[in-house]
Coordinates of C-alpha atoms and ligand atoms in Angstrom, one line a residue:
M299 CA -73.8 60.8 154.9
A300 CA -70.8 61.1 157.3
R301 CA -71.7 59.5 160.6
D302 CA -69.5 60.2 163.6
P303 CA -68.1 56.8 164.7
A304 CA -67.6 58.0 168.3
Y305 CA -71.3 57.4 169.0
Q306 CA -72.8 53.9 169.1
R307 CA -76.2 54.5 170.8
F308 CA -77.6 56.7 168.0
D309 CA -76.4 58.2 164.7
V310 CA -74.7 61.5 164.8
I311 CA -74.3 63.3 161.5
P312 CA -72.3 66.6 161.6
L313 CA -74.0 69.6 160.0
T314 CA -71.0 71.8 159.2
G315 CA -67.3 71.9 160.0
A316 CA -68.0 74.5 162.7
L317 CA -70.8 73.1 164.8
G318 CA -74.1 71.3 164.9
A319 CA -75.1 67.7 164.3
E320 CA -78.3 65.8 163.4
I321 CA -79.2 62.9 165.7
R322 CA -81.2 59.9 164.4
G323 CA -82.3 56.9 166.4
A324 CA -82.7 58.4 169.9
D325 CA -86.1 58.4 171.6
L326 CA -86.0 60.8 174.5
A327 CA -89.8 60.5 175.2
N328 CA -89.6 56.7 175.9
D329 CA -86.0 55.8 176.6
R330 CA -85.4 56.8 180.3
D331 CA -81.9 55.2 180.5
P332 CA -79.6 57.8 182.1
A333 CA -76.9 56.6 179.7
L334 CA -78.9 58.1 176.8
V335 CA -78.9 61.5 178.5
A336 CA -75.2 61.2 179.2
E337 CA -74.5 60.4 175.5
V338 CA -76.7 63.3 174.3
R339 CA -74.8 65.6 176.7
R340 CA -71.5 64.3 175.3
A341 CA -72.7 65.1 171.8
L342 CA -73.9 68.5 172.8
D343 CA -70.6 69.4 174.4
Q344 CA -68.9 68.4 171.2
Y345 CA -71.2 69.8 168.6
L346 CA -72.9 72.7 170.6
V347 CA -76.2 72.3 168.6
L348 CA -78.2 69.1 168.1
A349 CA -81.2 68.5 165.9
I350 CA -82.7 65.3 167.3
R351 CA -85.1 64.0 164.8
G352 CA -88.3 61.9 165.2
Q353 CA -89.3 62.8 168.7
K354 CA -92.9 62.4 169.9
F355 CA -93.6 64.4 173.0
D356 CA -96.8 65.4 174.7
V357 CA -96.2 68.2 177.2
Q358 CA -95.7 65.9 180.2
R359 CA -93.2 63.7 178.4
Y360 CA -91.3 66.8 177.2
H361 CA -91.2 68.2 180.7
E362 CA -89.9 64.8 182.0
A363 CA -87.3 64.5 179.3
A364 CA -86.0 68.0 179.8
R365 CA -85.7 67.6 183.5
R366 CA -83.5 64.6 183.0
F367 CA -81.0 67.1 181.6
G368 CA -81.1 69.2 184.8
P369 CA -83.3 71.7 186.7
F370 CA -85.2 74.5 185.0
S371 CA -83.1 77.7 184.7
G372 CA -86.1 79.9 185.4
N373 CA -87.5 82.4 182.8
P374 CA -88.7 85.7 184.2
V375 CA -90.0 87.0 180.9
H376 CA -92.5 84.7 179.3
V377 CA -95.9 83.4 180.6
P378 CA -95.5 79.6 180.7
L379 CA -98.0 76.8 179.8
D380 CA -100.7 76.1 182.4
G381 CA -99.3 73.6 184.9
Y382 CA -95.8 73.7 183.4
D383 CA -93.7 76.6 184.8
D384 CA -90.7 75.4 182.7
I385 CA -92.3 75.4 179.3
V386 CA -93.3 78.2 177.0
K387 CA -95.3 77.6 173.8
F388 CA -94.5 79.7 170.7
V389 CA -97.3 79.7 168.2
R390 CA -97.3 81.4 164.8
E391 CA -100.4 81.1 162.7
P392 CA -100.5 81.3 158.9
S393 CA -102.3 84.7 159.1
D394 CA -99.8 86.3 161.5
T395 CA -97.8 89.2 160.3
D396 CA -96.2 90.5 163.5
N397 CA -92.6 89.7 164.5
V398 CA -91.2 86.2 164.5
I399 CA -89.8 85.7 168.0
G400 CA -86.0 85.5 168.0
D401 CA -85.5 86.9 164.4
H402 CA -82.1 88.4 165.2
W403 CA -78.8 87.1 166.4
H404 CA -78.9 86.6 170.2
M405 CA -78.3 84.3 173.1
D406 CA -81.3 83.3 175.3
L407 CA -81.6 85.1 178.6
A408 CA -77.9 86.2 178.6
W409 CA -78.6 88.8 181.3
M410 CA -79.6 86.1 183.8
D411 CA -77.4 85.0 186.6
P412 CA -76.4 82.5 185.4
P413 CA -77.7 82.3 181.8
P414 CA -79.4 79.0 180.9
G415 CA -76.8 76.3 180.1
I416 CA -79.0 74.4 177.6
V417 CA -82.0 75.6 175.6
M418 CA -84.4 73.0 174.2
L419 CA -86.9 73.8 171.5
Y420 CA -89.3 71.1 170.3
G421 CA -90.9 71.6 166.9
E422 CA -94.4 70.0 167.1
S423 CA -95.6 71.4 163.8
V424 CA -93.3 73.3 161.5
P425 CA -93.6 74.8 158.0
P426 CA -92.8 72.5 155.0
Y427 CA -89.9 74.9 154.3
G428 CA -88.6 78.1 155.9
G429 CA -88.5 78.9 159.6
D430 CA -85.0 77.5 159.9
T431 CA -82.8 78.4 162.9
C432 CA -79.3 79.6 162.3
F433 CA -76.5 79.2 164.9
T434 CA -72.9 80.5 165.2
S435 CA -70.1 79.1 167.3
L436 CA -68.5 81.4 169.9
V437 CA -65.8 78.7 170.3
Q438 CA -64.8 79.2 166.7
A439 CA -65.1 83.0 167.1
Y440 CA -62.7 82.9 170.0
K441 CA -60.2 80.6 168.2
A442 CA -60.1 82.9 165.2
L443 CA -59.0 86.0 167.2
S444 CA -55.4 87.1 167.1
P445 CA -53.2 86.5 170.1
G446 CA -53.1 90.3 170.8
M447 CA -56.9 90.6 170.7
K448 CA -57.3 87.6 173.0
E449 CA -54.9 89.1 175.5
M450 CA -56.7 92.4 175.4
L451 CA -60.2 90.9 175.8
Q452 CA -58.9 88.6 178.7
R453 CA -58.8 91.7 180.9
L454 CA -62.4 92.8 180.1
T455 CA -65.7 92.2 181.7
G456 CA -68.9 92.5 179.7
I457 CA -72.1 94.2 181.0
H458 CA -75.1 92.4 179.6
S459 CA -78.3 94.5 179.8
A460 CA -81.9 93.4 179.5
R461 CA -82.8 96.9 178.3
G462 CA -85.0 96.6 175.2
V463 CA -85.7 92.9 175.7
Y464 CA -89.3 93.6 176.8
S465 CA -90.0 95.7 173.6
I466 CA -88.6 93.0 171.3
N467 CA -90.8 90.4 172.9
A468 CA -93.9 92.6 173.1
K469 CA -93.8 92.8 169.2
S470 CA -94.8 89.1 169.1
K471 CA -98.5 89.3 169.8
R472 CA -99.1 85.7 170.9
L473 CA -96.4 85.8 173.6
G474 CA -97.5 86.6 177.1
L475 CA -95.0 88.6 179.2
S476 CA -94.8 88.0 182.9
I477 CA -92.6 90.9 184.0
D478 CA -93.1 94.7 183.7
Q479 CA -91.0 96.7 181.3
E480 CA -89.4 99.0 183.8
K481 CA -88.2 96.1 186.0
L482 CA -86.7 94.2 183.0
D483 CA -85.0 97.2 181.5
A484 CA -83.1 97.8 184.7
V485 CA -81.5 94.3 184.8
E486 CA -77.8 94.1 184.1
K487 CA -75.3 91.2 184.6
E488 CA -71.5 91.0 184.4
H489 CA -69.8 88.2 182.5
P490 CA -66.2 87.8 181.5
V491 CA -65.6 88.3 177.8
I492 CA -63.4 85.3 177.4
C493 CA -64.9 82.4 179.2
L494 CA -64.1 78.8 180.0
Q495 CA -66.7 76.0 179.9
P496 CA -66.1 74.2 183.2
N497 CA -66.7 70.6 182.1
T498 CA -64.8 70.7 178.8
G499 CA -62.2 73.4 179.4
R500 CA -63.2 75.0 176.0
R501 CA -62.7 78.8 175.7
Y502 CA -65.4 81.0 174.0
L503 CA -66.1 84.6 173.3
L504 CA -69.1 85.7 175.3
V505 CA -70.6 88.2 172.9
N506 CA -74.3 88.7 172.1
S507 CA -77.0 91.2 171.3
V508 CA -77.3 92.5 174.9
L509 CA -73.6 93.1 175.5
T510 CA -73.8 96.9 175.8
R511 CA -70.4 97.9 177.3
F512 CA -67.3 96.8 179.2
K513 CA -66.9 97.4 182.9
G514 CA -65.1 100.7 183.6
M515 CA -65.8 102.0 180.1
T516 CA -68.7 104.0 178.6
E517 CA -71.0 102.6 175.9
A518 CA -69.5 105.0 173.3
E519 CA -66.0 103.8 174.2
S520 CA -67.1 100.1 174.1
K521 CA -69.2 100.2 171.0
P522 CA -66.5 99.9 168.3
I523 CA -65.1 96.8 170.0
V524 CA -68.5 95.3 170.8
D525 CA -69.6 95.9 167.1
Y526 CA -66.3 94.3 165.8
L527 CA -66.7 91.2 168.0
F528 CA -70.4 90.8 167.1
H529 CA -69.7 90.9 163.4
H530 CA -66.6 88.7 163.8
A531 CA -68.7 86.1 165.6
L532 CA -71.1 85.9 162.6
R533 CA -68.6 84.8 160.0
S534 CA -70.3 82.2 157.8
E535 CA -67.6 79.6 158.5
F536 CA -68.6 79.6 162.2
Q537 CA -72.2 78.8 161.4
C538 CA -74.8 76.0 160.8
R539 CA -78.5 76.1 160.0
V540 CA -81.1 73.7 161.4
R541 CA -83.8 72.8 159.0
W542 CA -86.9 71.7 161.0
E543 CA -89.1 68.7 160.6
D544 CA -92.2 67.9 162.7
G545 CA -90.8 66.1 165.8
T546 CA -87.4 67.7 165.8
L547 CA -86.0 68.6 169.2
T548 CA -83.2 71.2 168.8
M549 CA -80.9 71.6 171.8
W550 CA -78.1 74.1 172.1
N551 CA -75.3 74.9 174.5
N552 CA -76.6 78.4 175.1
P553 CA -73.6 80.4 176.3
L554 CA -71.4 79.0 173.6
V555 CA -73.5 80.0 170.6
M556 CA -75.7 82.7 169.2
H557 CA -78.8 81.9 167.2
S558 CA -81.3 83.6 164.9
A559 CA -84.8 82.5 163.8
I560 CA -85.5 83.1 160.1
D561 CA -88.7 85.0 159.3
D562 CA -89.5 83.5 155.9
Y563 CA -92.6 81.4 156.4
R564 CA -95.6 83.7 156.3
G565 CA -98.7 81.6 155.4
F566 CA -97.5 78.6 157.4
R567 CA -98.1 77.5 161.0
R568 CA -95.2 76.9 163.3
V569 CA -95.6 75.6 166.9
T570 CA -92.6 75.0 169.2
Y571 CA -92.1 74.5 172.9
R572 CA -89.1 75.9 174.7
T573 CA -87.6 75.0 178.0
T574 CA -84.2 75.7 179.5
V575 CA -81.8 73.9 181.8
E576 CA -79.9 75.6 184.6
G577 CA -76.4 76.8 183.5
W578 CA -73.2 77.8 185.3
A579 CA -71.8 81.1 186.6
Q580 CA -69.6 82.2 183.7
I581 CA -65.9 81.7 184.4
A582 CA -63.1 83.9 183.2
A583 CA -60.6 81.8 181.1
P584 CA -57.0 82.0 182.2
P585 CA -54.5 83.2 179.6
E586 CA -53.5 80.6 177.0
T587 CA -50.0 79.5 177.6
N588 CA -49.2 78.3 174.1
H589 CA -49.2 81.6 172.2
S590 CA -47.4 84.9 172.3
V591 CA -48.7 88.2 171.0
T592 CA -45.9 88.2 168.4
G593 CA -46.9 84.9 166.8
Q594 CA -49.8 82.7 165.9
A595 CA -51.5 80.4 168.4
A596 CA -49.8 77.0 168.5
Ligands
SIN623 C1 -85.4 81.5 170.1 O1 -84.9 82.5 169.7 O2 -85.2 81.0 171.2 C2 -86.4 80.8 169.1 C3 -85.7 80.3 167.9 C4 -86.7 79.7 166.9 O3 -87.9 79.8 167.1 O4 -86.2 79.2 165.9

């Protein structure tokens, strides 16, 4: 097992060459040292997705641990747990045959202003196999674009629309919705297409399932480019897959990845708790200085 020697406080084991790491030996429920949070944040900035094994949270401890990473981002869509506005419980029973929530490539709440910066999903009880979550890196997706494509996208602003988000969520019968369809369908938010993460200076391609068009262009005009970027971002070499265990806390750097829940565990129970941490207003990346449209990036 290849352990990353840059981390001393806990073991960090990379999942793939693109993104993702497993963490062993961190106890977020009981270790309240701010240095632990700082170290997990450092790993999250580096790997974008962390599967932190062996956590033992009750709801109160989960809430406390999450809030050490920052204030709640808000979630206008889902009915939260009683007494905990920042936590939503996702339950799937063995007999359920309706939609698995999140079973398509997406970014959580991408149409919010700003979108959540970190998503945390705690697996209290998960199937013995199946129900994995797949992730793809939008940093890798950006890097693999040609200089000409980067330059063209640099000038574009994406319109991210919540239209259809209500219907997708309404298909999951156990999920309470706290907003009406008309109101949600009307929400739109602009984000630059090529963004810069403020604390790391990393560039990423802000594409997801709710990117409907580019500012100043129609949906029909935008569609071929949006479709190209979406499929480009899903290349298998940009991906990792988290296999759950009871007590895994998976955290992801929400604007820098897309994720998809796999619907392959009928007959098994899966109980997870999601919370989110406030993010940042998306920042347009300045042009790269080390490439030209006639050559490869340096
Ligand atoms: C989500 O899309 O936020 C849920 C992912 C999962 O349940 O694996």
